[in-house]
Coordinates of C-alpha atoms (C1' of nucleotides) in Angstrom, one line a residue:
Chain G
X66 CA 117.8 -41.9 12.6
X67 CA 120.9 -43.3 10.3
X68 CA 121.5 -45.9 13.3
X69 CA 122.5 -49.8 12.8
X70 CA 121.6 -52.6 14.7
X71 CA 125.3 -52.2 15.7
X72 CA 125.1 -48.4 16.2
X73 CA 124.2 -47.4 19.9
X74 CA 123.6 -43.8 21.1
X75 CA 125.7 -42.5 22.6
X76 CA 126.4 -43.6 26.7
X77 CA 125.1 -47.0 25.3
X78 CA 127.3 -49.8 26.5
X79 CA 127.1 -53.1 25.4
X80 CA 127.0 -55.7 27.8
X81 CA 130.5 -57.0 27.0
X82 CA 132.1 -53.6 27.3
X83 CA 129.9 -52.8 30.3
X84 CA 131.8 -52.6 34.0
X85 CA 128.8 -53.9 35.8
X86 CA 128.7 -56.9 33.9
X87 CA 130.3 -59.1 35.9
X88 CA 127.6 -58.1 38.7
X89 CA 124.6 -58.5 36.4
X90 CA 125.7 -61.5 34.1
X91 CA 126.1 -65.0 34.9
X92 CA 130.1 -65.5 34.8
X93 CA 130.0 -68.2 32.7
X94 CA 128.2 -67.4 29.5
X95 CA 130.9 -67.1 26.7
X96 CA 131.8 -63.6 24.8
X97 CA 129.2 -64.8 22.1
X98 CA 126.7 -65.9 24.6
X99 CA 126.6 -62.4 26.1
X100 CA 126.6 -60.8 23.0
X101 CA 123.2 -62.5 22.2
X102 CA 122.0 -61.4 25.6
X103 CA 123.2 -58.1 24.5
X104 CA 121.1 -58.0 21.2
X105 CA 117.5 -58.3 23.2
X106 CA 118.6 -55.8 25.8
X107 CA 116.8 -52.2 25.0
X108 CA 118.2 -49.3 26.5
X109 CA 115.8 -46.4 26.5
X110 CA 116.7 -42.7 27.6
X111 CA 117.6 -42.0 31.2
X112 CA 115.0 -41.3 33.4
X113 CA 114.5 -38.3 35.4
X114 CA 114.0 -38.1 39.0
X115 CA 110.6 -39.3 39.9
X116 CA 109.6 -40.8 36.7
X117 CA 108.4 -44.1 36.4
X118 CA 109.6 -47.4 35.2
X119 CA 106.9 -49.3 35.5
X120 CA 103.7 -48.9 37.5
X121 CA 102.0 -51.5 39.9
X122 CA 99.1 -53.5 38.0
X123 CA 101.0 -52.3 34.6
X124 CA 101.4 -55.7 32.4
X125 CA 104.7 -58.0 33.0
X126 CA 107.0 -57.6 29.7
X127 CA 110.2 -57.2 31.6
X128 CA 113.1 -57.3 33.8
X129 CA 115.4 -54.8 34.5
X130 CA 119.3 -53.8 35.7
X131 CA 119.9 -50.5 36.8
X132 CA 123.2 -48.6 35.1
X133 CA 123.4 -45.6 36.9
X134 CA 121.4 -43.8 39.4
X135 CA 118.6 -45.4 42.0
X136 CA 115.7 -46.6 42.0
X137 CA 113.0 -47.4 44.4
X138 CA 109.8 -50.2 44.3
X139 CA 106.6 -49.4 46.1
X140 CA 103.3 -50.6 46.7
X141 CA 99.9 -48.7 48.1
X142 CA 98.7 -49.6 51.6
X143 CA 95.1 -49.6 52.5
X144 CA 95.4 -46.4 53.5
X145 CA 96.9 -45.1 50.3
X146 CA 99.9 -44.1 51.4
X147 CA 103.3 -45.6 50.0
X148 CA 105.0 -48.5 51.2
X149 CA 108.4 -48.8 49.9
X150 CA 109.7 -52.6 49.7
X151 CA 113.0 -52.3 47.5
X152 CA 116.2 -50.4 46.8
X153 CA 118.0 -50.9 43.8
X154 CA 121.4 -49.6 42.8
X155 CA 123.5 -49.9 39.8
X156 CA 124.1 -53.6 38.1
X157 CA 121.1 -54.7 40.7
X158 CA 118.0 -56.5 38.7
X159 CA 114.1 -55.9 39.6
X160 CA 111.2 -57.0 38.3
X161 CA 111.3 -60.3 39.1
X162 CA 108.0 -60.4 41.2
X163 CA 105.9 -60.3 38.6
X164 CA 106.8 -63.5 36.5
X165 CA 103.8 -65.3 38.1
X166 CA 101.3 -63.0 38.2
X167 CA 102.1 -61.2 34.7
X168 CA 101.7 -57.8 36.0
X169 CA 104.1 -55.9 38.2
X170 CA 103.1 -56.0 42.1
X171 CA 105.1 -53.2 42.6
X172 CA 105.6 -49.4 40.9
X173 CA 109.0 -48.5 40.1
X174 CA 110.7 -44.9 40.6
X175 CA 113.2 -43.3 39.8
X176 CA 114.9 -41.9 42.7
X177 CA 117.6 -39.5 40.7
X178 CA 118.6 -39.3 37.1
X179 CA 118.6 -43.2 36.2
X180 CA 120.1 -45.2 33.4
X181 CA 118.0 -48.7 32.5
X182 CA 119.0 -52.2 30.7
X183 CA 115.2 -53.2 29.8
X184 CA 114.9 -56.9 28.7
X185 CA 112.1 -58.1 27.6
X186 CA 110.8 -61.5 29.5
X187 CA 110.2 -63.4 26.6
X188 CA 113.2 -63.4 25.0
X189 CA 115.0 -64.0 27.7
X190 CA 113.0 -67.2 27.9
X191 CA 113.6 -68.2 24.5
X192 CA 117.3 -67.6 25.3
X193 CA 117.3 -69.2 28.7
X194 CA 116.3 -72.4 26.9
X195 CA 119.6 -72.7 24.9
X196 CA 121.7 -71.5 27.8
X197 CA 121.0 -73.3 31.0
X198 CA 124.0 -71.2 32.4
X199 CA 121.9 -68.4 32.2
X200 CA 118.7 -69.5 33.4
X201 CA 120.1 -70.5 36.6
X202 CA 121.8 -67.1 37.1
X203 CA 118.4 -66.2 37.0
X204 CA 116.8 -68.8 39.8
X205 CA 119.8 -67.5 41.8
X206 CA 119.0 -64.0 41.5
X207 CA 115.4 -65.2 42.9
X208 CA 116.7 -66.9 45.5
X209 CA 118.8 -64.5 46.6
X210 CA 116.2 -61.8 47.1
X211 CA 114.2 -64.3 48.8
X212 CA 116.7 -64.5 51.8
X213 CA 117.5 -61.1 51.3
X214 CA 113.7 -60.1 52.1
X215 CA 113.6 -62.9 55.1
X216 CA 116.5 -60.3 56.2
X217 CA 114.3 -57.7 56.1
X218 CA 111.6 -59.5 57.7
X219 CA 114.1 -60.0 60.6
X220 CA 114.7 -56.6 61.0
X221 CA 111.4 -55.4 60.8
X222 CA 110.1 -57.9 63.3
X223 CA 112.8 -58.1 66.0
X224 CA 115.2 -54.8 65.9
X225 CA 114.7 -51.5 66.8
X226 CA 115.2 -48.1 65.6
X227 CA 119.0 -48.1 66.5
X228 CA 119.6 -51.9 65.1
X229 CA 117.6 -51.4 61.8
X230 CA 119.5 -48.0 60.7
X231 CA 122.8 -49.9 61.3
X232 CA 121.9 -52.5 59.3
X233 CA 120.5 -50.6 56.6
X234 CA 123.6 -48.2 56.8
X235 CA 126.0 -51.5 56.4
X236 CA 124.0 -53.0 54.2
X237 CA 124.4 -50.2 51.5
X238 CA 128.1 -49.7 52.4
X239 CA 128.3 -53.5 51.3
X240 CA 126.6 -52.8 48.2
X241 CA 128.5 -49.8 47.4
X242 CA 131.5 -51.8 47.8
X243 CA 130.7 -54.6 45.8
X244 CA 130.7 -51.9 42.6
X245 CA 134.1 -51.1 43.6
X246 CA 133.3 -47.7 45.4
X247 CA 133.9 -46.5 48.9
X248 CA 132.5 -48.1 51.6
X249 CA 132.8 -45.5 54.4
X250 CA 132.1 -42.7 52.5
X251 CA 129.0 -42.1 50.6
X252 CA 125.5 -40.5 49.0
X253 CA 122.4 -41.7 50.1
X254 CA 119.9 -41.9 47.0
X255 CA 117.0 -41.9 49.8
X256 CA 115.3 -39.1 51.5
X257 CA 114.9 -39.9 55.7
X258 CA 111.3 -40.1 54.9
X259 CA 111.6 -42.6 52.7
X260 CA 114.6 -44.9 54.9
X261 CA 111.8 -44.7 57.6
X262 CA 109.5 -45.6 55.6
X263 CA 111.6 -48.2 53.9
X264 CA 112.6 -49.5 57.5
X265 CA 109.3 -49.1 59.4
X266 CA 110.5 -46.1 61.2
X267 CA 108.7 -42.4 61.2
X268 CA 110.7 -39.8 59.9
X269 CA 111.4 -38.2 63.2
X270 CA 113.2 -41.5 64.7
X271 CA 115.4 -41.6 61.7
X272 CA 116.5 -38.2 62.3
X273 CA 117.1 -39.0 65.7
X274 CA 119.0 -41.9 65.5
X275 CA 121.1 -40.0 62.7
X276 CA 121.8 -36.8 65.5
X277 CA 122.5 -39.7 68.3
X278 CA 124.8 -42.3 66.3
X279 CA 126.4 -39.2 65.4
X280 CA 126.9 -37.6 68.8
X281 CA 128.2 -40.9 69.3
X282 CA 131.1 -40.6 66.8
X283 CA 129.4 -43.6 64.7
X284 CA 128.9 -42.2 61.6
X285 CA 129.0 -38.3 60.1
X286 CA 126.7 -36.8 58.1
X287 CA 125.4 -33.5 56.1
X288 CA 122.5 -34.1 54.5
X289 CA 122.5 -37.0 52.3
X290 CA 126.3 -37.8 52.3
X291 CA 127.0 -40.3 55.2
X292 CA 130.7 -41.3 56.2
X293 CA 130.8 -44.4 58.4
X294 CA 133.4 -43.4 61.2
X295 CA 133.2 -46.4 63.4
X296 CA 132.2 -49.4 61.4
X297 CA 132.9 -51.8 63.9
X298 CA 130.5 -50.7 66.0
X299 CA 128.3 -49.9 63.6
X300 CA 128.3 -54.0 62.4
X301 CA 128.0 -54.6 65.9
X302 CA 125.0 -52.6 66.1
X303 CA 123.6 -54.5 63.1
X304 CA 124.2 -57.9 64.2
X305 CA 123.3 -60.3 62.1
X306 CA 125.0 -62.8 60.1
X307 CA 126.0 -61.8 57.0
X308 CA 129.5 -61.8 55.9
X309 CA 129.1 -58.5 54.3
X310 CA 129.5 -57.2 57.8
X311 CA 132.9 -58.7 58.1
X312 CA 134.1 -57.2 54.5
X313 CA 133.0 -53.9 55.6
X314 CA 134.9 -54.1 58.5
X315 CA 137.8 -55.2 56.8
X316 CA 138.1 -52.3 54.6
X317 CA 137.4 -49.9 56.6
Chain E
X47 CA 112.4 -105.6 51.5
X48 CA 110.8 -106.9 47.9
X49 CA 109.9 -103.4 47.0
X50 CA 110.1 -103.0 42.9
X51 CA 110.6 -99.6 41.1
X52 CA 107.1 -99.2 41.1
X53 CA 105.7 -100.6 44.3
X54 CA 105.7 -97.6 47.1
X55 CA 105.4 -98.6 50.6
X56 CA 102.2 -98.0 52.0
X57 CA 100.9 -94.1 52.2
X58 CA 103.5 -93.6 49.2
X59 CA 101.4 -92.0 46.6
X60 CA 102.5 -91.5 42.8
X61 CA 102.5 -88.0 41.7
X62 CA 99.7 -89.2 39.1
X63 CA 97.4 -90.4 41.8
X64 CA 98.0 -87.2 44.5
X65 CA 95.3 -85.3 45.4
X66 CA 98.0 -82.5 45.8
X67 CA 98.9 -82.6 42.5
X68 CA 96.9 -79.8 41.0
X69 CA 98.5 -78.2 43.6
X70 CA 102.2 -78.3 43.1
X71 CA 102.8 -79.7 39.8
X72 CA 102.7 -77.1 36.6
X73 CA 99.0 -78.3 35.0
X74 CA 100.7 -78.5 31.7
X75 CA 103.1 -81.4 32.0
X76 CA 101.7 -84.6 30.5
X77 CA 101.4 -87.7 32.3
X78 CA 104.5 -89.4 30.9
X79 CA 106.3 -85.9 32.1
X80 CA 104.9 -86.5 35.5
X81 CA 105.6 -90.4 35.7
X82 CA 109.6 -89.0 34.9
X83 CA 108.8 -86.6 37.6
X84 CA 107.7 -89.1 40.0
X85 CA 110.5 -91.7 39.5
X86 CA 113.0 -88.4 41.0
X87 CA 111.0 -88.1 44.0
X88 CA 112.1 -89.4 47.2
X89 CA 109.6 -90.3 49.8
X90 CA 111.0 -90.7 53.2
X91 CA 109.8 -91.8 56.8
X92 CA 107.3 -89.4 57.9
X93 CA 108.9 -87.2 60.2
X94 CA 106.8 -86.6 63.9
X95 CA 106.6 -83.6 65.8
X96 CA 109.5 -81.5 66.7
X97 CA 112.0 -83.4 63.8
X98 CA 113.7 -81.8 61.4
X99 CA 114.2 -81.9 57.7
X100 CA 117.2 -79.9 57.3
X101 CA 119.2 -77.0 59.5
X102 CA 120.2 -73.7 58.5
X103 CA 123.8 -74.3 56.8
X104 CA 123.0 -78.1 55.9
X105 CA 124.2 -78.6 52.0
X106 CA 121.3 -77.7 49.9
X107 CA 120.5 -80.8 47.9
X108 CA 116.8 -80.5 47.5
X109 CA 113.7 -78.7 47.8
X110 CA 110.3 -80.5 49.4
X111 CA 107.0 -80.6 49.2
X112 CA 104.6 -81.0 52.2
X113 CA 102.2 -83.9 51.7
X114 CA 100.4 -83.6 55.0
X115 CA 101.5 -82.4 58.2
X116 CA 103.0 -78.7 58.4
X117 CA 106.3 -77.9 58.3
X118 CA 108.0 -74.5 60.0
X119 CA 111.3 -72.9 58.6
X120 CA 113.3 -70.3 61.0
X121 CA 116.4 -68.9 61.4
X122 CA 118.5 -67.8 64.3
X123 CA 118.7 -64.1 65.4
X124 CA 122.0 -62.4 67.0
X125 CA 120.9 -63.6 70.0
X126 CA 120.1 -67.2 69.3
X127 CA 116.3 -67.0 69.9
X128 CA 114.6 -68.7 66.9
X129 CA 112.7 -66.0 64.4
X130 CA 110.5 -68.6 62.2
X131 CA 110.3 -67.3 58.2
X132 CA 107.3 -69.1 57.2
X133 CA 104.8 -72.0 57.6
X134 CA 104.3 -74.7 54.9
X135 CA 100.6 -76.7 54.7
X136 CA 100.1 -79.3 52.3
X137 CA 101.3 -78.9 48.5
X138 CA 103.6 -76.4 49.4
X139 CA 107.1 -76.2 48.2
X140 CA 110.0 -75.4 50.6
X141 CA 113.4 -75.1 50.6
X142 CA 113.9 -73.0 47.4
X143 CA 116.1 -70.4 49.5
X144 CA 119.1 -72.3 49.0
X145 CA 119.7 -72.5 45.8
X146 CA 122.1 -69.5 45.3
X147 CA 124.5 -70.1 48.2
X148 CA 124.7 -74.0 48.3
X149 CA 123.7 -74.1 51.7
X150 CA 120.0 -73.6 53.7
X151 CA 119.5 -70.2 55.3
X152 CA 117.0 -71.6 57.5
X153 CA 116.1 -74.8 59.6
X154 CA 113.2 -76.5 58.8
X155 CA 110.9 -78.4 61.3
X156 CA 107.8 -80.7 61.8
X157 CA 105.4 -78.7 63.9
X158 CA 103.2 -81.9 64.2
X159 CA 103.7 -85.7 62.0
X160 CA 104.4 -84.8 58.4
X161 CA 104.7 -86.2 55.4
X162 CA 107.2 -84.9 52.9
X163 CA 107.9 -85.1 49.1
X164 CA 111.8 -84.5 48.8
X165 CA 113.0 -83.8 44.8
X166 CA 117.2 -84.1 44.8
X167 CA 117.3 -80.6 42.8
X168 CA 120.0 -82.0 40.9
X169 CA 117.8 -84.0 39.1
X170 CA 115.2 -81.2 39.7
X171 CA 117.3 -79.2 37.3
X172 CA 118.1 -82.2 34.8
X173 CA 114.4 -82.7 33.9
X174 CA 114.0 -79.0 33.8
X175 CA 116.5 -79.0 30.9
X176 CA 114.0 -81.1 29.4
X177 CA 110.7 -79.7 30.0
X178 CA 110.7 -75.8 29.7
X179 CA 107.2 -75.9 31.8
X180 CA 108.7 -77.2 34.9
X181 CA 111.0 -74.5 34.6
X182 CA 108.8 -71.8 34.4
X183 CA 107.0 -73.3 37.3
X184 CA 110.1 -73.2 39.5
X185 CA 110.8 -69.6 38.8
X186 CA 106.6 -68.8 39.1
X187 CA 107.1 -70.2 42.5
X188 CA 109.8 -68.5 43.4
X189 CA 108.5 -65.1 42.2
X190 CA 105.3 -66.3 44.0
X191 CA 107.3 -66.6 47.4
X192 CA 108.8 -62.8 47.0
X193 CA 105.8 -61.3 46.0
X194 CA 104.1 -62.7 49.8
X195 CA 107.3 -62.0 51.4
X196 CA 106.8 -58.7 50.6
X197 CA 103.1 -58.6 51.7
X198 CA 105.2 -59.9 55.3
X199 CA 107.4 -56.9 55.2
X200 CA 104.3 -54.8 54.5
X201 CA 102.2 -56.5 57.5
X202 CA 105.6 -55.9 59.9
X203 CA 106.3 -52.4 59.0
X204 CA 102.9 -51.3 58.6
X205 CA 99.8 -53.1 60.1
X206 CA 99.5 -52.9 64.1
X207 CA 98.6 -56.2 66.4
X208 CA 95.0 -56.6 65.1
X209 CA 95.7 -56.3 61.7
X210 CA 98.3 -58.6 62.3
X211 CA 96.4 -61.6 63.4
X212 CA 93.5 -60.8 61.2
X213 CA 95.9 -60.9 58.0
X214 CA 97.2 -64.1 59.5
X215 CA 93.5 -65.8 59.8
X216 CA 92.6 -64.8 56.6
X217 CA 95.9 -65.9 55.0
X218 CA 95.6 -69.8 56.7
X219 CA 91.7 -69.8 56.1
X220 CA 92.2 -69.3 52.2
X221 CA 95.2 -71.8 52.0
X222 CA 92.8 -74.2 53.7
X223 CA 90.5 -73.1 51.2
X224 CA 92.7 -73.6 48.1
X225 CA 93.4 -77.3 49.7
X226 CA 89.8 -78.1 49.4
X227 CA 89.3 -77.6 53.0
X228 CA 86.9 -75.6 55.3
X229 CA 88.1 -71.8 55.3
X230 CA 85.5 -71.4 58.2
X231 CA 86.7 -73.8 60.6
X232 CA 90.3 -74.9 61.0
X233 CA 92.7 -76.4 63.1
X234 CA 96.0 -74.0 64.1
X235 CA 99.1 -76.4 63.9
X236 CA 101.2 -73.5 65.2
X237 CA 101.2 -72.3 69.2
X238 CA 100.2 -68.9 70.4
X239 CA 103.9 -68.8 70.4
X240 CA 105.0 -69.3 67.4
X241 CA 102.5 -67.7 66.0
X242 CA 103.4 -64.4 67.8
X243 CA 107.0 -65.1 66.8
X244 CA 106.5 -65.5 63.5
X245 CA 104.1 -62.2 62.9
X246 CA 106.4 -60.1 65.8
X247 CA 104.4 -59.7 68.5
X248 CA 104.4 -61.3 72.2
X249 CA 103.1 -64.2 73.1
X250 CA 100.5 -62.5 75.7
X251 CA 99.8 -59.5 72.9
X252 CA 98.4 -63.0 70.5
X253 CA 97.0 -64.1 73.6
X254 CA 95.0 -60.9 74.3
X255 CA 93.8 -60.2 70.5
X256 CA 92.5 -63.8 70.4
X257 CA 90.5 -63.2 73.5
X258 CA 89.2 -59.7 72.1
X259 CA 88.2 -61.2 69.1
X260 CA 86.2 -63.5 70.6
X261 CA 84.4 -61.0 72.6
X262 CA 83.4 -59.1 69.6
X263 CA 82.1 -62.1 67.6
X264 CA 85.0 -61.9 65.2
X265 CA 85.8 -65.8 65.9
X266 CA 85.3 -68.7 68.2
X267 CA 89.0 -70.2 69.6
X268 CA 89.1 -73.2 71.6
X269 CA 92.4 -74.1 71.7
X270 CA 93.8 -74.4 68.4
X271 CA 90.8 -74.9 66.6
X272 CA 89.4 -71.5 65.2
X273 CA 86.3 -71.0 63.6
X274 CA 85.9 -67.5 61.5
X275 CA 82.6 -65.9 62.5
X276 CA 82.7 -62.6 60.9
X277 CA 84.8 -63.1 58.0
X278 CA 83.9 -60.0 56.4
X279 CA 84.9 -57.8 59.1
X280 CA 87.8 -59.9 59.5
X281 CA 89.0 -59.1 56.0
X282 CA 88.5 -55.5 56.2
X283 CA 90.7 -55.9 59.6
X284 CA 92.9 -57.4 57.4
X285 CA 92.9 -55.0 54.7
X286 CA 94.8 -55.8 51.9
X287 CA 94.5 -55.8 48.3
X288 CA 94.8 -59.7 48.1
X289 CA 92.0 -61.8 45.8
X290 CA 92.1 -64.4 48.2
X291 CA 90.3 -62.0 51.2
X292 CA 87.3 -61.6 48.6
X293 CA 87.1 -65.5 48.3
X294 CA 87.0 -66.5 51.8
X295 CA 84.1 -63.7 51.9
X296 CA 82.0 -65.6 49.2
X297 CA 82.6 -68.7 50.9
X298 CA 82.2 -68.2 54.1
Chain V
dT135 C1' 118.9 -12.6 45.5
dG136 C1' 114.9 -13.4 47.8
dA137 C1' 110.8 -16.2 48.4
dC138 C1' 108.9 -20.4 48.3
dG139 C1' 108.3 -25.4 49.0
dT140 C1' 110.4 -29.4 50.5
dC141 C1' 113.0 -31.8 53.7
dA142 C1' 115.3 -32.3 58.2
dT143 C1' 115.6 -31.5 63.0
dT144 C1' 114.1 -31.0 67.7
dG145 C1' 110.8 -31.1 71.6
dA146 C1' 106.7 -32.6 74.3
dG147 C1' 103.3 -35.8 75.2
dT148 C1' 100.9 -40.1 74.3
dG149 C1' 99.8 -44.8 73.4
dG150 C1' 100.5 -49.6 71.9
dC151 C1' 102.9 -53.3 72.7
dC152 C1' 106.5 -55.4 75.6
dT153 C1' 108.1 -57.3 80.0
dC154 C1' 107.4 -59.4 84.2
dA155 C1' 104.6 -62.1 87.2
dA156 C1' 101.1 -65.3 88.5
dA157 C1' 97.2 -68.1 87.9
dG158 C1' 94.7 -71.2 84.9
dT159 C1' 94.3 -74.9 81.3
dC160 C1' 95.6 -78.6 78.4
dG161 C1' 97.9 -82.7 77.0
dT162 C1' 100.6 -86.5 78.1
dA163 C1' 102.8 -90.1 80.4
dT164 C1' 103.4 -92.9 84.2
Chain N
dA209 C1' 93.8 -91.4 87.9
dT210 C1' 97.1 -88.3 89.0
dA211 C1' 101.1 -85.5 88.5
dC212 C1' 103.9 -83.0 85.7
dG213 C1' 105.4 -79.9 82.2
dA214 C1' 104.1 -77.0 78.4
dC215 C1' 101.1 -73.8 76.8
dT216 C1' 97.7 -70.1 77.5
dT217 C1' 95.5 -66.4 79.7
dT218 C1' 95.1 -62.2 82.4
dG219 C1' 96.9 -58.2 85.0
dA220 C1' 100.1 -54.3 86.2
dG221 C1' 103.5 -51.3 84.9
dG222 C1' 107.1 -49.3 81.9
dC223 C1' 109.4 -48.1 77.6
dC224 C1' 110.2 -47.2 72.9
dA225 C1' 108.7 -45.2 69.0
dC226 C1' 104.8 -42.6 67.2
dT227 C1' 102.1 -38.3 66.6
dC228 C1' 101.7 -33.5 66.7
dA229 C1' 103.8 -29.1 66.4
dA230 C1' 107.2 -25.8 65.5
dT231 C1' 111.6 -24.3 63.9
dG232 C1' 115.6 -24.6 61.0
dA233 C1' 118.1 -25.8 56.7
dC234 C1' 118.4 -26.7 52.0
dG235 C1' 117.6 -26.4 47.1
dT236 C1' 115.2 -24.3 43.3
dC237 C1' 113.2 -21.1 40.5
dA238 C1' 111.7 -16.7 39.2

DNA sequence: TGACGTCATTGAGTGGCCTCAAAGTCGTAT
DNA sequence: ATACGACTTTGAGGCCACTCAATGACGTCA
């Protein structure tokens, strides 16, 4: 390898170049700021379907922001089987359980071909201590999933099968929109097996709440591309708060 | 009043001198970090049964600590029923959901006479530029507080009404336990209903799990004190691959 | 292109928990 | 001490989502 600190491989972005940027970074860290950011980043080769990023137990060395592709966090039940606790989709971070434990609680998986932005927890440390900017982008992140997972809780303990697809449906057509992509039309990362087992539901009631919702001219879909047909009703379905529900709306 | 800086009213404990200490403060700061610690801190009325300390959409200005007393945060659902997001027992930290949208996501309340810690997170952050421990403290907690929200998601999607309550037990027993208290013998501050709220299950399903329990030695409720009988099997009710179900076994 | 495995759909039947209803118990305040 | 309200317990019945089972569709690889 002839390659220079400044050399990336090829489909390397830097951070300051990169379009997710202003999704991942704190807004208010200067060009130079984020270029020191962008020095302790590693970007390793993509990963393939089903391969892991980290596994649960492994040791805590660093936090993560998808580029491209999916991926999906799990833990084991008693029973062995799978419990999936977290999406994530492009300029979204993970691996921020683990900070106080120092391993990961979770395994991470790619769910299709996946692109990563590793950095490693120490040095972001080191750099959060001369840019207070960053280190509460950081807190915020952690806050953030914190009411996002009471949101789950929520669902999980008071909606039903109906309520909790609608709300999962929005919520990725919120996310999708946030990247600047449609947000009535598109491709579930997830098999139904594991939305159900994402939302607590068995395979069979996902399926069926699919054929109903779209019997009902809700939503259409072939496999894993979904178009949201009625999005009001769909929101309404959902309940819940959230603006995001309104933006959806709005756009649709 | 003739109070001075350093004279508290009576039951006003400095940090120094709090049994809780050990608890909520990161071990590493010195004592002249903790006096600076301790001049932020706000120590109000104690607030009785029913009162609260902030509502959902109240301007986040601080985060609190429970001296004694419990505290219960919840949220409202679509249909304006309460859905309660956690329970807070001595030297626990609340309010640290706020911090990334400026406002509270929850309501917090007294569930009997409590005494609260409040630390304006203003200042919080100002002393945190200062000592890099307290920092990493925050964002341990914080990581803490996902990583069990996420055992929550896993108990609501996963673990049927026995399991439930068992987790539940086991759960309050060994923060009893951490607190220096009895993990045997314990007095609920919740009620059956909140209780059943909070874990997503009726009222009369808590009501009817207690009772079996009972029957089958598991523990002995009068009320809302609850003494564990047959911890072990009350663990591997629990299931789980938590540390803390192994050291209520050994202490039991 | 055909065969295979994986994933998705649909149906039938069951069971766990919820809802509704009523009686019993506890705590508190007058 | 007594009465009231709030909480808890217990029972009966129903519904939603699960389990089990079988068929159908898709994608992949030889």
């Amino acid at each position: 390898m002839t390659s220079k600190p400044n050399v990336r491989q090829p489909g390397h972005v830097a951070c300051r170049d990169c379009s997710l940027s202003s999704l991942c970074l704190p807004l208010a860290l200067s060009l130079q700021d984020i270029d020191q950011l962008d020095r302790i980043i590693k970007r390793g080769r993509p990963l393939k379907k089903g391969e892991h990023l980290f596994l649960e137990g492994d040791p805590f060395t660093s936090v993560f922001a998808v580029r491209s592709g999916a991926i999906k966090t799990y833990t084991a039940t008693n029973e062995g089987e799978e419990q999936i606790t977290s999406f994530y989709l492009p300029s979204e971070i993970l691996g921020l359980s683990g900070m106080d434990t120092d391993v990961y609680p979770v395994s991470a998986q790619a769910m299709e071909t996946t692109m990563i932005c590793e950095i490693p927890f120490d040095q972001l440390e080191t750099l959060s201590d001369r840019f207070p900017e960053l280190r509460r982008h950081m807190m915020r992140l952690m806050s953030k999933k914190i009411r996002e997972d009471q949101q789950m809780m929520m669902l999980l303990s008071k909606k039903n099968a109906d309520e909790r697809i609608a709300t999962f449906l929005i919520n990725l057509a919120s996310r999708f929109r946030r990247r600047g992509f449609s947000s009535q039309s598109f491709r579930l990362s997830m098999s139904r097996n594991e939305m159900g087992n994402y939302l607590g539901l068995a395979v069979e009631t996902v399926s069926r709440v699919f054929t109903r919702f779209q019997k009902n001219g809700l939503i259409f879909a072939v496999g894993k591309e979904i178009e949201i047909r009625d999005p009001v009703q769909l929101c309404s379905l959902a309940g819940g708060k959230s603006v995001d529900l309104e933006q959806i709306i709005s756009t649709a």
